[in-house]
mmCIF file of C-alpha atoms in Angstrom:
data_model
loop_
_atom_site.group_PDB
_atom_site.id
_atom_site.type_symbol
_atom_site.label_atom_id
_atom_site.label_comp_id
_atom_site.label_asym_id
_atom_site.label_seq_id
_atom_site.Cartn_x
_atom_site.Cartn_y
_atom_site.Cartn_z
ATOM 1 C CA MET A 1 66.407 118.495 87.802
ATOM 2 C CA THR A 2 68.381 120.629 85.362
ATOM 3 C CA ARG A 3 68.663 123.453 87.892
ATOM 4 C CA ARG A 4 69.866 121.237 90.669
ATOM 5 C CA TYR A 5 73.354 120.806 89.191
ATOM 6 C CA SER A 6 73.479 124.083 87.247
ATOM 7 C CA ARG A 7 76.415 125.559 89.177
ATOM 8 C CA GLN A 8 78.440 122.412 88.724
ATOM 9 C CA GLU A 9 77.572 122.250 85.000
ATOM 10 C CA LEU A 10 78.674 125.869 84.625
ATOM 11 C CA PHE A 11 82.084 124.861 85.942
ATOM 12 C CA ALA A 12 83.846 124.365 82.586
ATOM 13 C CA PRO A 13 85.980 121.254 83.346
ATOM 14 C CA ILE A 14 82.779 119.370 84.260
ATOM 15 C CA GLY A 15 80.062 120.937 82.077
ATOM 16 C CA LYS A 16 76.764 119.287 81.101
ATOM 17 C CA GLU A 17 78.636 116.370 79.576
ATOM 18 C CA GLY A 18 80.561 115.743 82.790
ATOM 19 C CA GLN A 19 77.360 115.873 84.811
ATOM 20 C CA VAL A 20 75.914 113.022 82.716
ATOM 21 C CA LYS A 21 79.064 111.011 83.457
ATOM 22 C CA LEU A 22 78.619 111.636 87.178
ATOM 23 C CA GLN A 23 74.995 110.479 86.964
ATOM 24 C CA ASN A 24 76.117 107.261 85.296
ATOM 25 C CA ALA A 25 78.876 106.548 87.827
ATOM 26 C CA LYS A 26 78.865 103.972 90.597
ATOM 27 C CA VAL A 27 80.957 105.031 93.581
ATOM 28 C CA LEU A 28 81.799 102.791 96.512
ATOM 29 C CA ILE A 29 82.709 104.465 99.813
ATOM 30 C CA ILE A 30 84.363 102.116 102.306
ATOM 31 C CA GLY A 31 83.886 103.486 105.802
ATOM 32 C CA ALA A 32 81.179 105.848 107.061
ATOM 33 C CA GLY A 33 83.145 107.606 109.778
ATOM 34 C CA ALA A 34 84.455 111.142 109.435
ATOM 35 C CA LEU A 35 86.024 110.863 105.978
ATOM 36 C CA GLY A 36 83.176 108.719 104.669
ATOM 37 C CA SER A 37 80.521 111.149 105.939
ATOM 38 C CA ALA A 38 82.242 114.112 104.347
ATOM 39 C CA SER A 39 82.879 112.400 100.991
ATOM 40 C CA ALA A 40 79.440 110.835 100.817
ATOM 41 C CA GLU A 41 77.663 114.138 101.400
ATOM 42 C CA MET A 42 79.692 115.906 98.703
ATOM 43 C CA LEU A 43 79.250 113.059 96.222
ATOM 44 C CA ALA A 44 75.496 112.800 96.866
ATOM 45 C CA ARG A 45 75.078 116.561 96.389
ATOM 46 C CA ALA A 46 77.201 116.386 93.233
ATOM 47 C CA GLY A 47 74.711 113.925 91.742
ATOM 48 C CA ILE A 48 76.685 110.703 91.569
ATOM 49 C CA GLY A 49 73.966 108.375 90.273
ATOM 50 C CA ASN A 50 74.770 105.366 92.407
ATOM 51 C CA ILE A 51 76.555 105.464 95.765
ATOM 52 C CA THR A 52 77.258 102.483 98.000
ATOM 53 C CA ILE A 53 78.467 103.090 101.546
ATOM 54 C CA VAL A 54 79.786 100.319 103.776
ATOM 55 C CA ASP A 55 80.559 100.416 107.494
ATOM 56 C CA ARG A 56 80.808 97.971 110.408
ATOM 57 C CA ASP A 57 80.179 100.372 113.292
ATOM 58 C CA TYR A 58 77.345 102.266 114.993
ATOM 59 C CA VAL A 59 76.986 105.968 115.853
ATOM 60 C CA GLU A 60 78.459 107.106 119.185
ATOM 61 C CA TRP A 61 78.484 110.508 120.893
ATOM 62 C CA SER A 62 82.217 110.957 120.269
ATOM 63 C CA ASN A 63 81.495 110.803 116.502
ATOM 64 C CA LEU A 64 79.239 113.864 116.406
ATOM 65 C CA GLN A 65 82.063 116.423 116.614
ATOM 66 C CA ARG A 66 83.126 115.605 113.031
ATOM 67 C CA GLN A 67 81.002 112.879 111.414
ATOM 68 C CA GLN A 68 78.654 115.252 109.665
ATOM 69 C CA LEU A 69 75.909 112.879 108.564
ATOM 70 C CA TYR A 70 74.890 111.950 112.110
ATOM 71 C CA THR A 71 72.680 113.500 114.762
ATOM 72 C CA GLU A 72 72.204 113.121 118.519
ATOM 73 C CA GLU A 73 69.165 110.993 117.741
ATOM 74 C CA ASP A 74 71.346 108.510 115.798
ATOM 75 C CA ALA A 75 73.782 108.292 118.732
ATOM 76 C CA LYS A 76 70.945 107.781 121.240
ATOM 77 C CA LYS A 77 69.564 104.937 119.133
ATOM 78 C CA LYS A 78 73.068 103.550 118.463
ATOM 79 C CA LEU A 79 72.102 103.272 114.782
ATOM 80 C CA PRO A 80 74.530 101.478 112.493
ATOM 81 C CA LYS A 81 76.441 104.149 110.568
ATOM 82 C CA ALA A 82 75.557 102.562 107.230
ATOM 83 C CA ILE A 83 71.837 102.927 108.020
ATOM 84 C CA ALA A 84 72.012 106.442 109.478
ATOM 85 C CA ALA A 85 74.201 107.565 106.559
ATOM 86 C CA LYS A 86 71.804 106.210 103.944
ATOM 87 C CA MET A 87 68.827 107.953 105.575
ATOM 88 C CA ARG A 88 70.582 111.304 105.687
ATOM 89 C CA LEU A 89 72.030 111.007 102.169
ATOM 90 C CA GLN A 90 68.627 110.150 100.748
ATOM 91 C CA GLN A 91 67.209 113.288 102.425
ATOM 92 C CA ILE A 92 69.969 115.306 100.786
ATOM 93 C CA ASN A 93 69.368 113.812 97.338
ATOM 94 C CA SER A 94 66.327 111.653 96.649
ATOM 95 C CA GLU A 95 67.076 111.448 92.921
ATOM 96 C CA ILE A 96 70.075 109.137 93.223
ATOM 97 C CA ILE A 97 70.428 105.520 94.302
ATOM 98 C CA ILE A 98 72.055 104.994 97.681
ATOM 99 C CA ASN A 99 72.923 101.509 98.825
ATOM 100 C CA SER A 100 74.217 100.820 102.289
ATOM 101 C CA LEU A 101 75.738 97.765 103.823
ATOM 102 C CA ILE A 102 76.607 96.923 107.426
ATOM 103 C CA ALA A 103 79.729 94.841 106.946
ATOM 104 C CA ASP A 104 83.306 94.333 108.059
ATOM 105 C CA ILE A 105 85.448 94.409 104.924
ATOM 106 C CA ASN A 106 88.121 91.778 104.492
ATOM 107 C CA GLY A 107 90.085 90.105 101.744
ATOM 108 C CA LEU A 108 87.474 87.409 101.312
ATOM 109 C CA ASN A 109 84.381 89.580 100.834
ATOM 110 C CA ILE A 110 85.733 92.655 99.062
ATOM 111 C CA GLU A 111 85.943 91.369 95.508
ATOM 112 C CA GLU A 112 82.202 90.851 95.163
ATOM 113 C CA LEU A 113 81.540 94.277 96.644
ATOM 114 C CA ILE A 114 83.707 96.300 94.252
ATOM 115 C CA LYS A 115 82.591 94.543 91.052
ATOM 116 C CA GLY A 116 81.335 97.015 88.452
ATOM 117 C CA LYS A 117 82.162 100.122 90.495
ATOM 118 C CA SER A 118 83.636 103.182 88.748
ATOM 119 C CA VAL A 119 85.864 104.222 91.644
ATOM 120 C CA ILE A 120 86.473 103.330 95.310
ATOM 121 C CA VAL A 121 86.749 105.995 98.010
ATOM 122 C CA ASP A 122 88.906 105.008 100.981
ATOM 123 C CA ALA A 123 87.341 106.177 104.228
ATOM 124 C CA THR A 124 88.646 103.416 106.483
ATOM 125 C CA ASP A 125 90.538 103.862 109.735
ATOM 126 C CA ASN A 126 93.297 101.275 109.409
ATOM 127 C CA PHE A 127 96.126 100.191 107.120
ATOM 128 C CA GLU A 128 95.125 96.561 106.874
ATOM 129 C CA THR A 129 91.739 97.256 105.260
ATOM 130 C CA ARG A 130 93.404 99.741 102.927
ATOM 131 C CA MET A 131 95.849 97.075 101.738
ATOM 132 C CA VAL A 132 92.896 94.739 101.157
ATOM 133 C CA ILE A 133 91.119 97.415 99.090
ATOM 134 C CA ASN A 134 94.351 98.144 97.214
ATOM 135 C CA ASP A 135 94.797 94.498 96.202
ATOM 136 C CA ALA A 136 91.188 94.121 95.070
ATOM 137 C CA ALA A 137 91.151 97.472 93.235
ATOM 138 C CA VAL A 138 94.327 96.677 91.287
ATOM 139 C CA LYS A 139 93.094 93.153 90.523
ATOM 140 C CA GLN A 140 89.795 94.427 89.102
ATOM 141 C CA ASN A 141 91.350 97.513 87.504
ATOM 142 C CA ILE A 142 89.243 100.002 89.486
ATOM 143 C CA PRO A 143 90.745 103.325 90.627
ATOM 144 C CA PHE A 144 91.021 103.711 94.398
ATOM 145 C CA ILE A 145 91.474 107.048 96.162
ATOM 146 C CA PHE A 146 93.478 106.575 99.372
ATOM 147 C CA ALA A 147 93.048 109.123 102.168
ATOM 148 C CA ALA A 148 93.853 109.291 105.866
ATOM 149 C CA CYS A 149 93.738 111.827 108.644
ATOM 150 C CA VAL A 150 94.925 112.286 112.248
ATOM 151 C CA GLY A 151 95.096 115.441 114.387
ATOM 152 C CA SER A 152 95.281 118.411 112.023
ATOM 153 C CA TYR A 153 97.134 116.394 109.370
ATOM 154 C CA GLY A 154 95.916 114.456 106.374
ATOM 155 C CA LEU A 155 97.082 112.960 103.110
ATOM 156 C CA THR A 156 95.636 111.540 99.935
ATOM 157 C CA PHE A 157 96.856 109.568 96.940
ATOM 158 C CA PRO A 158 95.048 108.203 93.869
ATOM 159 C CA VAL A 159 95.832 104.595 92.943
ATOM 160 C CA ILE A 160 95.234 104.249 89.200
ATOM 161 C CA PRO A 161 95.782 100.590 88.266
ATOM 162 C CA GLY A 162 98.168 100.156 85.350
ATOM 163 C CA GLU A 163 99.475 103.726 85.674
ATOM 164 C CA SER A 164 100.434 104.872 89.153
ATOM 165 C CA PRO A 165 102.278 102.985 91.877
ATOM 166 C CA CYS A 166 99.832 101.224 94.184
ATOM 167 C CA LEU A 167 99.601 101.561 97.963
ATOM 168 C CA HIS A 168 101.654 98.381 98.352
ATOM 169 C CA CYS A 169 104.525 100.003 96.381
ATOM 170 C CA LEU A 170 104.518 102.889 98.873
ATOM 171 C CA LEU A 171 103.952 100.863 102.059
ATOM 172 C CA HIS A 172 106.077 97.727 101.869
ATOM 173 C CA HIS A 173 104.634 96.478 105.126
ATOM 174 C CA LEU A 174 101.996 97.473 107.655
ATOM 175 C CA PRO A 175 103.370 100.230 109.879
ATOM 176 C CA ALA A 176 104.548 98.963 113.271
ATOM 177 C CA GLN A 177 102.397 101.468 115.046
ATOM 178 C CA GLY A 178 100.149 104.193 113.767
ATOM 179 C CA MET A 179 98.434 107.001 115.535
ATOM 180 C CA THR A 180 94.666 106.825 115.346
ATOM 181 C CA CYS A 181 92.013 109.484 115.797
ATOM 182 C CA ASP A 182 91.195 107.872 119.145
ATOM 183 C CA THR A 183 94.763 108.101 120.436
ATOM 184 C CA ALA A 184 95.914 111.402 118.915
ATOM 185 C CA GLY A 185 92.574 113.151 118.352
ATOM 186 C CA VAL A 186 91.395 114.834 115.183
ATOM 187 C CA ILE A 187 89.808 118.143 114.249
ATOM 188 C CA SER A 188 87.042 118.394 111.723
ATOM 189 C CA PRO A 189 88.685 120.950 109.385
ATOM 190 C CA ALA A 190 91.413 118.388 108.676
ATOM 191 C CA ILE A 191 88.734 115.866 107.697
ATOM 192 C CA GLN A 192 87.000 118.377 105.437
ATOM 193 C CA ILE A 193 90.215 119.253 103.623
ATOM 194 C CA VAL A 194 91.311 115.690 102.991
ATOM 195 C CA ALA A 195 87.796 114.721 101.876
ATOM 196 C CA GLY A 196 87.808 117.805 99.652
ATOM 197 C CA TYR A 197 90.978 116.632 97.886
ATOM 198 C CA GLN A 198 89.598 113.111 97.671
ATOM 199 C CA VAL A 199 86.232 114.085 96.185
ATOM 200 C CA THR A 200 87.980 116.415 93.720
ATOM 201 C CA SER A 201 90.016 113.423 92.546
ATOM 202 C CA VAL A 202 86.798 111.425 92.128
ATOM 203 C CA LEU A 203 85.109 114.220 90.145
ATOM 204 C CA LYS A 204 88.167 114.629 87.919
ATOM 205 C CA LEU A 205 88.475 110.938 87.296
ATOM 206 C CA LEU A 206 84.789 110.407 86.516
ATOM 207 C CA THR A 207 84.664 113.356 84.123
ATOM 208 C CA GLY A 208 87.660 112.101 82.169
ATOM 209 C CA HIS A 209 90.501 114.171 83.586
ATOM 210 C CA LYS A 210 93.892 112.692 84.285
ATOM 211 C CA LEU A 211 95.173 112.407 87.845
ATOM 212 C CA THR A 212 98.874 112.740 88.599
ATOM 213 C CA ALA A 213 100.562 110.107 90.744
ATOM 214 C CA SER A 214 101.178 112.508 93.605
ATOM 215 C CA VAL A 215 100.851 112.085 97.333
ATOM 216 C CA GLN A 216 99.460 115.310 98.777
ATOM 217 C CA SER A 217 99.577 116.148 102.458
ATOM 218 C CA PHE A 218 98.748 119.130 104.635
ATOM 219 C CA ASP A 219 98.696 120.203 108.234
ATOM 220 C CA VAL A 220 95.913 122.750 108.564
ATOM 221 C CA TRP A 221 96.948 123.802 112.109
ATOM 222 C CA LYS A 222 100.571 124.453 111.141
ATOM 223 C CA ASN A 223 99.579 125.748 107.697
ATOM 224 C CA GLU A 224 101.904 123.367 105.839
ATOM 225 C CA ASN A 225 101.433 121.583 102.510
ATOM 226 C CA ALA A 226 103.452 119.034 100.615
ATOM 227 C CA GLU A 227 103.143 117.255 97.304
ATOM 228 C CA ILE A 228 105.445 114.529 95.995
ATOM 229 C CA ASN A 229 105.176 112.848 92.623
ATOM 230 C CA VAL A 230 105.766 109.180 93.417
ATOM 231 C CA SER A 231 105.770 107.717 89.866
ATOM 232 C CA ARG A 232 109.335 106.588 90.457
ATOM 233 C CA LEU A 233 108.276 104.408 93.393
ATOM 234 C CA LYS A 234 106.240 102.020 91.210
ATOM 235 C CA LYS A 235 107.874 98.634 91.719
ATOM 236 C CA ALA A 236 108.137 96.130 88.883
ATOM 237 C CA ASN A 237 108.190 93.300 91.435
ATOM 238 C CA CYS A 238 105.317 94.638 93.579
ATOM 239 C CA GLN A 239 103.217 91.749 94.864
ATOM 240 C CA THR A 240 100.078 93.698 94.018
ATOM 241 C CA CYS A 241 100.693 95.712 90.841
ATOM 242 C CA GLY A 242 103.945 94.160 89.584
ATOM 243 C CA THR A 243 104.494 91.755 86.716
ATOM 244 C CA GLU A 244 103.632 88.694 88.806
ATOM 245 C CA PRO A 245 100.922 89.804 91.197
ATOM 246 C CA ALA A 246 99.968 87.581 94.137
ATOM 247 C CA TYR A 247 97.406 89.944 95.783
ATOM 248 C CA PRO A 248 98.518 88.726 99.213
ATOM 249 C CA TYR A 249 95.923 90.684 101.190
ATOM 250 C CA LEU A 250 93.140 88.782 99.451
ATOM 251 C CA THR A 251 94.457 85.411 100.628
ATOM 252 C CA PHE A 252 93.152 83.588 103.660
ATOM 253 C CA GLU A 253 96.535 83.648 105.461
ATOM 254 C CA TYR A 254 96.631 87.450 105.434
ATOM 255 C CA GLN A 255 93.180 87.918 106.966
ATOM 256 C CA THR A 256 92.870 89.055 110.541
ATOM 257 C CA LYS A 257 91.393 86.064 112.342
ATOM 258 C CA THR A 258 88.911 86.519 115.118
ATOM 259 C CA ALA A 259 87.805 83.828 117.523
ATOM 260 C CA VAL A 260 85.066 84.169 120.100
ATOM 261 C CA LEU A 261 86.363 82.739 123.357
ATOM 262 C CA CYS A 262 83.486 80.632 124.560
ATOM 263 C CA GLY A 263 82.224 81.373 128.046
ATOM 264 C CA ARG A 264 84.649 84.247 128.522
ATOM 265 C CA ASP A 265 82.755 87.063 126.775
ATOM 266 C CA ALA A 266 85.906 87.877 124.834
ATOM 267 C CA VAL A 267 87.195 87.871 121.280
ATOM 268 C CA GLN A 268 90.734 87.047 120.219
ATOM 269 C CA ILE A 269 92.154 89.023 117.312
ATOM 270 C CA ARG A 270 95.114 87.704 115.383
ATOM 271 C CA PRO A 271 96.398 89.918 112.540
ATOM 272 C CA GLY A 272 97.146 88.068 109.307
ATOM 273 C CA ALA A 273 100.163 90.163 108.323
ATOM 274 C CA SER A 274 102.863 89.918 110.946
ATOM 275 C CA ARG A 275 103.889 93.059 112.763
ATOM 276 C CA THR A 276 106.029 93.893 115.760
ATOM 277 C CA LEU A 277 104.517 96.486 118.030
ATOM 278 C CA SER A 278 106.455 98.713 120.351
ATOM 279 C CA LEU A 279 104.378 98.234 123.488
ATOM 280 C CA THR A 280 106.166 101.071 125.285
ATOM 281 C CA ASP A 281 105.465 103.571 122.488
ATOM 282 C CA LEU A 282 101.915 102.338 122.258
ATOM 283 C CA SER A 283 101.381 102.760 125.997
ATOM 284 C CA LEU A 284 102.551 106.386 125.738
ATOM 285 C CA SER A 285 100.048 107.134 123.002
ATOM 286 C CA LEU A 286 97.250 105.426 124.931
ATOM 287 C CA ARG A 287 97.718 107.470 128.099
ATOM 288 C CA GLY A 288 94.607 109.561 128.650
ATOM 289 C CA LEU A 289 92.501 107.304 126.449
ATOM 290 C CA VAL A 290 92.546 104.141 128.542
ATOM 291 C CA SER A 291 92.716 103.274 132.218
ATOM 292 C CA ASP A 292 94.401 100.522 134.304
ATOM 293 C CA LEU A 293 97.336 100.574 131.884
ATOM 294 C CA ILE A 294 99.963 97.925 132.584
ATOM 295 C CA VAL A 295 102.959 97.201 130.333
ATOM 296 C CA ASN A 296 105.532 94.477 130.712
ATOM 297 C CA PRO A 297 107.992 93.163 128.117
ATOM 298 C CA TYR A 298 105.411 90.700 126.799
ATOM 299 C CA LEU A 299 102.037 92.404 126.832
ATOM 300 C CA LEU A 300 100.042 95.557 127.373
ATOM 301 C CA SER A 301 96.821 95.454 129.354
ATOM 302 C CA CYS A 302 94.307 98.277 129.703
ATOM 303 C CA SER A 303 90.629 99.159 130.032
ATOM 304 C CA PHE A 304 88.875 101.044 127.253
ATOM 305 C CA GLU A 305 85.147 101.857 127.300
ATOM 306 C CA ASN A 306 84.241 98.942 129.570
ATOM 307 C CA HIS A 307 86.431 96.536 127.624
ATOM 308 C CA ARG A 308 89.589 95.040 129.054
ATOM 309 C CA ILE A 309 92.165 94.724 126.302
ATOM 310 C CA VAL A 310 95.259 92.567 126.404
ATOM 311 C CA LEU A 311 97.667 93.158 123.545
ATOM 312 C CA PHE A 312 100.742 91.119 122.674
ATOM 313 C CA GLN A 313 103.859 92.297 120.843
ATOM 314 C CA ASP A 314 102.991 90.420 117.645
ATOM 315 C CA GLY A 315 99.720 92.336 117.354
ATOM 316 C CA ARG A 316 97.510 89.599 118.794
ATOM 317 C CA ALA A 317 94.864 90.887 121.201
ATOM 318 C CA LEU A 318 92.131 89.755 123.535
ATOM 319 C CA ILE A 319 89.146 92.091 123.712
ATOM 320 C CA HIS A 320 87.001 91.321 126.740
ATOM 321 C CA GLY A 321 83.405 92.400 127.248
ATOM 322 C CA THR A 322 82.085 91.448 123.818
ATOM 323 C CA ASN A 323 81.428 88.324 121.805
ATOM 324 C CA GLU A 324 80.965 90.152 118.513
ATOM 325 C CA PRO A 325 84.026 89.858 116.249
ATOM 326 C CA SER A 326 83.231 93.041 114.280
ATOM 327 C CA LYS A 327 82.864 95.052 117.494
ATOM 328 C CA ALA A 328 86.190 93.661 118.725
ATOM 329 C CA ARG A 329 87.907 94.579 115.444
ATOM 330 C CA SER A 330 86.477 98.052 115.573
ATOM 331 C CA ILE A 331 87.846 98.558 119.108
ATOM 332 C CA TYR A 332 91.195 97.116 118.001
ATOM 333 C CA ASN A 333 91.510 99.595 115.110
ATOM 334 C CA ARG A 334 90.685 102.508 117.355
ATOM 335 C CA ILE A 335 93.848 101.678 119.268
ATOM 336 C CA ILE A 336 96.090 100.405 116.480
ATOM 337 C CA SER A 337 95.661 101.668 112.945
ATOM 338 C CA MET B 1 121.648 125.207 108.203
ATOM 339 C CA THR B 2 118.430 126.641 106.844
ATOM 340 C CA ILE B 3 116.248 124.563 104.554
ATOM 341 C CA ARG B 4 112.672 124.775 103.350
ATOM 342 C CA ILE B 5 110.372 121.953 104.496
ATOM 343 C CA ASN B 6 106.849 121.706 103.117
ATOM 344 C CA GLY B 7 106.977 125.322 102.087
ATOM 345 C CA ARG B 8 108.300 126.683 105.383
ATOM 346 C CA LYS B 9 111.789 127.927 106.230
ATOM 347 C CA VAL B 10 113.314 125.833 109.010
ATOM 348 C CA GLU B 11 116.558 126.407 110.892
ATOM 349 C CA LEU B 12 118.054 123.010 111.721
ATOM 350 C CA PRO B 13 120.464 122.290 114.594
ATOM 351 C CA ASP B 14 124.058 121.454 113.577
ATOM 352 C CA ASP B 15 123.742 117.769 114.372
ATOM 353 C CA VAL B 16 121.044 117.274 111.716
ATOM 354 C CA GLN B 17 123.072 116.345 108.630
ATOM 355 C CA THR B 18 121.414 113.396 106.901
ATOM 356 C CA ILE B 19 117.825 112.528 106.033
ATOM 357 C CA HIS B 20 117.984 109.952 108.808
ATOM 358 C CA ASN B 21 118.887 112.735 111.284
ATOM 359 C CA LEU B 22 116.045 114.844 109.924
ATOM 360 C CA LEU B 23 113.494 112.066 110.472
ATOM 361 C CA ASN B 24 114.795 111.582 114.010
ATOM 362 C CA TYR B 25 114.535 115.305 114.628
ATOM 363 C CA TYR B 26 110.839 115.207 113.669
ATOM 364 C CA ASP B 27 110.188 111.918 115.554
ATOM 365 C CA LEU B 28 109.362 110.168 112.275
ATOM 366 C CA GLU B 29 112.079 107.480 112.335
ATOM 367 C CA ASP B 30 109.600 104.636 112.877
ATOM 368 C CA ARG B 31 107.019 105.933 110.461
ATOM 369 C CA ILE B 32 106.495 105.298 106.803
ATOM 370 C CA VAL B 33 107.614 108.448 105.038
ATOM 371 C CA ILE B 34 108.258 109.779 101.550
ATOM 372 C CA VAL B 35 111.042 112.347 101.236
ATOM 373 C CA GLU B 36 111.803 114.526 98.241
ATOM 374 C CA ILE B 37 114.857 116.780 98.105
ATOM 375 C CA ASN B 38 115.037 119.455 95.425
ATOM 376 C CA GLN B 39 112.352 117.600 93.463
ATOM 377 C CA GLN B 40 114.271 114.305 93.593
ATOM 378 C CA ILE B 41 112.488 111.535 95.446
ATOM 379 C CA THR B 42 114.863 109.644 97.745
ATOM 380 C CA LEU B 43 114.908 105.934 98.505
ATOM 381 C CA LYS B 44 115.023 104.508 102.010
ATOM 382 C CA GLU B 45 118.516 103.064 101.427
ATOM 383 C CA GLN B 46 119.832 106.616 100.928
ATOM 384 C CA TYR B 47 118.519 108.081 104.206
ATOM 385 C CA SER B 48 121.772 107.578 106.134
ATOM 386 C CA SER B 49 124.135 108.598 103.346
ATOM 387 C CA LEU B 50 122.362 111.563 101.748
ATOM 388 C CA THR B 51 123.327 114.807 103.443
ATOM 389 C CA LEU B 52 121.308 117.963 103.426
ATOM 390 C CA SER B 53 122.707 121.304 102.288
ATOM 391 C CA ASP B 54 121.836 124.868 103.110
ATOM 392 C CA GLY B 55 118.909 126.064 100.979
ATOM 393 C CA ASP B 56 117.593 122.578 100.148
ATOM 394 C CA ILE B 57 113.907 122.338 99.369
ATOM 395 C CA VAL B 58 112.452 119.329 101.143
ATOM 396 C CA GLU B 59 108.981 117.813 100.850
ATOM 397 C CA LEU B 60 108.278 115.394 103.668
ATOM 398 C CA ILE B 61 105.118 113.294 103.904
ATOM 399 C CA HIS B 62 104.361 110.677 106.536
ATOM 400 C CA PHE B 63 101.591 108.117 106.479
ATOM 401 C CA VAL B 64 98.885 107.997 109.124
ATOM 402 C CA GLY B 65 96.048 105.539 109.442
ATOM 403 C CA GLY B 66 93.053 107.411 110.798
ATOM 404 C CA GLY B 67 89.933 108.430 109.024
#
């Protein structure tokens, strides 16, 4: 037991005292894809006493190139990521508590989930869920470490309620169109680096070190780095962390609504926050990923992994070939972040 | 002009004068970005009026959604 963490305890900024703090911490990881796998493995090895990992998806072959917790066996069995992750993490460290939950996070279920947690690790694949986490984290005064990755590029930013700007201060609205790992690809070193920054922030925070309000980014292929202190971007009238917070992403109106279309084996997705998509730009980024692509001024239609998808300019979509809302949302976010 | 972006020296074409031009040049005009020039963070309202000068040190971060 004492030997297990000896190298980490020898590291002066953590020490034996810091290790005790890590053992007493409760970390919530939202998402068990590439970032979530990488963070969870590091945090489990580091001896975080209580880790909860949440995910809505199951393991697929295209995950294995970078999602380090999973094996071919998991993909063959189509195991839910939350289950496969828990099994692997428990093999890595049997002395800590690992909770896992198969769930689709939204503004109505997040508050219960984050209660009592020391810190939240963002490992999601879309902006909407991140804004939901941001609202709930600020409301309950729990630090939240944002991170995202596409291609060979990644960025991270710690949201410290009451100190730093929040994600809502930096992103006034949901981006009109974002590249996703499914449309633009991603290489595993980029994941490892961004998760490395993220986990370092978690270790610092839990052992009592101060984090600066900086957004850090890198492109590992181009060998570029950037860091910007964004303290100045904290908005006094921010709807999330300002003087009169409304936490809009936790309200019913802002939730993405799904409706199973009876008898049609299809799910309709209607985003809560309004957005205007550029269907032409989107069609360019989808080339190579989808087939039967048709774009007209009103809608985009395509086939993706046996699902026909019809997407309207306001972000509304019909996902055919499933009657499971969480599956439909997962497909949706693989196309639009 | 020659400026330094994210630690690298970059030679910009003559028609890149403002931050807005710079974002266009890098195909980032529709993205959510944070731009710092010589350690001064800039606001979105300044993108069309603020001009770049030779030797400027620029940090440029754009948001992506994957993970």
